[in-house]
Tab-separated table of C-alpha atoms in Angstrom:
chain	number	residue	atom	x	y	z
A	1	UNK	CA	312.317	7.335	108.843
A	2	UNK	CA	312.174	8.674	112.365
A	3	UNK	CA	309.969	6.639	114.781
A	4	UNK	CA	306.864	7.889	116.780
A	5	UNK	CA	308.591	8.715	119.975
A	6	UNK	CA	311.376	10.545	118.209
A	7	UNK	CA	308.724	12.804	116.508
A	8	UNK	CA	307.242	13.822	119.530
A	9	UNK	CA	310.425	14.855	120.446
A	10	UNK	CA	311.982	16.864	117.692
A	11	UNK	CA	310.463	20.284	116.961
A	12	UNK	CA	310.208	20.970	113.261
A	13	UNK	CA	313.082	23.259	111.885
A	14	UNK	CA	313.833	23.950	115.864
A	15	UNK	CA	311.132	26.503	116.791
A	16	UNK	CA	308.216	24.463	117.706
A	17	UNK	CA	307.022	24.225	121.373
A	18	UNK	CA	307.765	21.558	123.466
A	19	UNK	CA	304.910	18.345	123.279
A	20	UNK	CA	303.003	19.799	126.004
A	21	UNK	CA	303.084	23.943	125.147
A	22	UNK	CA	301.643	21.937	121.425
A	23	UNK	CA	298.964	20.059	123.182
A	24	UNK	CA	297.780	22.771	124.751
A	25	UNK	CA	297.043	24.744	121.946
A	26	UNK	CA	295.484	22.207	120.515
A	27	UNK	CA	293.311	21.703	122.945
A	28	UNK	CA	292.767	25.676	122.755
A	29	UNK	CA	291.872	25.166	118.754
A	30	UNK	CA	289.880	22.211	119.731
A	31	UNK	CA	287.858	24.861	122.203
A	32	UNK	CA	287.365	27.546	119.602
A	33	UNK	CA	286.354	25.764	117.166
A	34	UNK	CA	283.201	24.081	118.657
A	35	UNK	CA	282.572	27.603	120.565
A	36	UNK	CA	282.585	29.742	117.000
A	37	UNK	CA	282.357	26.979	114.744
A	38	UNK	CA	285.054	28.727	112.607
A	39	UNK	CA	288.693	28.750	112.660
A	40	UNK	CA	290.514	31.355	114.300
A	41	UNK	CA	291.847	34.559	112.163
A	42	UNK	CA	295.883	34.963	112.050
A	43	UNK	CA	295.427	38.760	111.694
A	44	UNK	CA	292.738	41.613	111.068
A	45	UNK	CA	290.978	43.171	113.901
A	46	UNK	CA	290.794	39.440	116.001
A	47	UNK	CA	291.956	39.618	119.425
A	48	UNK	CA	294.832	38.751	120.553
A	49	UNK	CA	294.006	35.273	122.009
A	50	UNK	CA	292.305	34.687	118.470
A	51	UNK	CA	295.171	35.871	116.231
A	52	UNK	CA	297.694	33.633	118.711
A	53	UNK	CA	295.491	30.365	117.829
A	54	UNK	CA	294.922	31.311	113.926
A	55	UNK	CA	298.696	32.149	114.113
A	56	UNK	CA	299.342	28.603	115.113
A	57	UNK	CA	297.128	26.755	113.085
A	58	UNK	CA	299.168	29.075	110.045
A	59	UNK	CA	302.376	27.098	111.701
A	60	UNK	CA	300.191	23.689	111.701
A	61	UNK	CA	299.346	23.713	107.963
A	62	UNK	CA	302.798	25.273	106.696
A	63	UNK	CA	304.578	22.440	108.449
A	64	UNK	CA	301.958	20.101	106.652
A	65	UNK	CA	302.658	21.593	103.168
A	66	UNK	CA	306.549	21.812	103.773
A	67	UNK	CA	306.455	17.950	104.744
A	68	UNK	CA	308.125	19.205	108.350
A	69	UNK	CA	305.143	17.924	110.944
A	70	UNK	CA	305.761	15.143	112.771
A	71	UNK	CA	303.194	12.050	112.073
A	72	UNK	CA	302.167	12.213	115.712
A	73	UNK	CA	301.240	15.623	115.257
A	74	UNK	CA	299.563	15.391	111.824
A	75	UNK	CA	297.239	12.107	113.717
A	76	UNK	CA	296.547	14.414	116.448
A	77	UNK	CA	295.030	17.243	114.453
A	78	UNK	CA	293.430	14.684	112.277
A	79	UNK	CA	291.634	12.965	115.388
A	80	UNK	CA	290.591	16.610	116.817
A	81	UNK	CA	290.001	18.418	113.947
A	82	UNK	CA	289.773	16.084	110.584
A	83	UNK	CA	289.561	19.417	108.136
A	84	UNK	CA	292.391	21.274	109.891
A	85	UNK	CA	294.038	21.308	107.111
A	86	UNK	CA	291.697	23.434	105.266
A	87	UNK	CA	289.972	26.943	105.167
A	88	UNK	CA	286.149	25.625	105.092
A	89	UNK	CA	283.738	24.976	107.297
A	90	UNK	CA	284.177	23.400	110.429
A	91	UNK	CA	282.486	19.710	110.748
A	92	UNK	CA	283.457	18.652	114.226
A	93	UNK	CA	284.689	15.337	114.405
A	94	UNK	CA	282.692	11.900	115.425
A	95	UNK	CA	283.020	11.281	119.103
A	96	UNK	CA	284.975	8.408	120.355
A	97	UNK	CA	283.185	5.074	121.223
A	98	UNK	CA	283.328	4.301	124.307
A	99	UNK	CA	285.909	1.992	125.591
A	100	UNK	CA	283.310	-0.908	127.007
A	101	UNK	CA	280.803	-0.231	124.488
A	102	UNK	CA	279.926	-3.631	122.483
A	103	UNK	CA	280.741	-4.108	119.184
């Protein structure tokens, strides 16, 4: 089992983006999401800026199914996004507590 640090580093099956190309699309997805409150379409009339992040998120969930994203990756999407993985609606995601909030 690879560690943390070497997922971050290894692109599944070679073609991913480097860590911070990935994080940025994230963030993009991240953006989209709370602006449509949908996730992007991967093809149809979308524009292009649309299809690229629906395309991506296609790449996100194959990688899931095919047991080739890394576990940094997956937590990432899961902390952002927690129904990524899936085609329904969008519920975004609790907010963080703050760090000097009391228990």
């Amino acid at each position: 089992m690879s560690t943390d640090s070497e997922d971050r580093h290894r692109g599944s099956w070679g073609f991913q983006p480097e860590e911070g190309m990935w994080e940025q699309r994230l963030a993009e997805l991240v953006q989209f999401a709370a602006d449509a409150g949908r996730w992007p379409r991967a093809t149809g009339k979308a524009p292009i800026a649309e299809r690229r992040l629906g395309q991506w998120l296609t790449t996100q969930r194959r990688e899931l199914r095919g047991c080739a994203l890394t576990e940094h990756r997956r937590r990432r999407l899961d902390q952002q996004l927690p129904q990524w993985h899936t085609a329904g609606v969008i519920t975004p995601a609790p907010p963080a507590p703050h760090p000097h909030a009391a228990p």
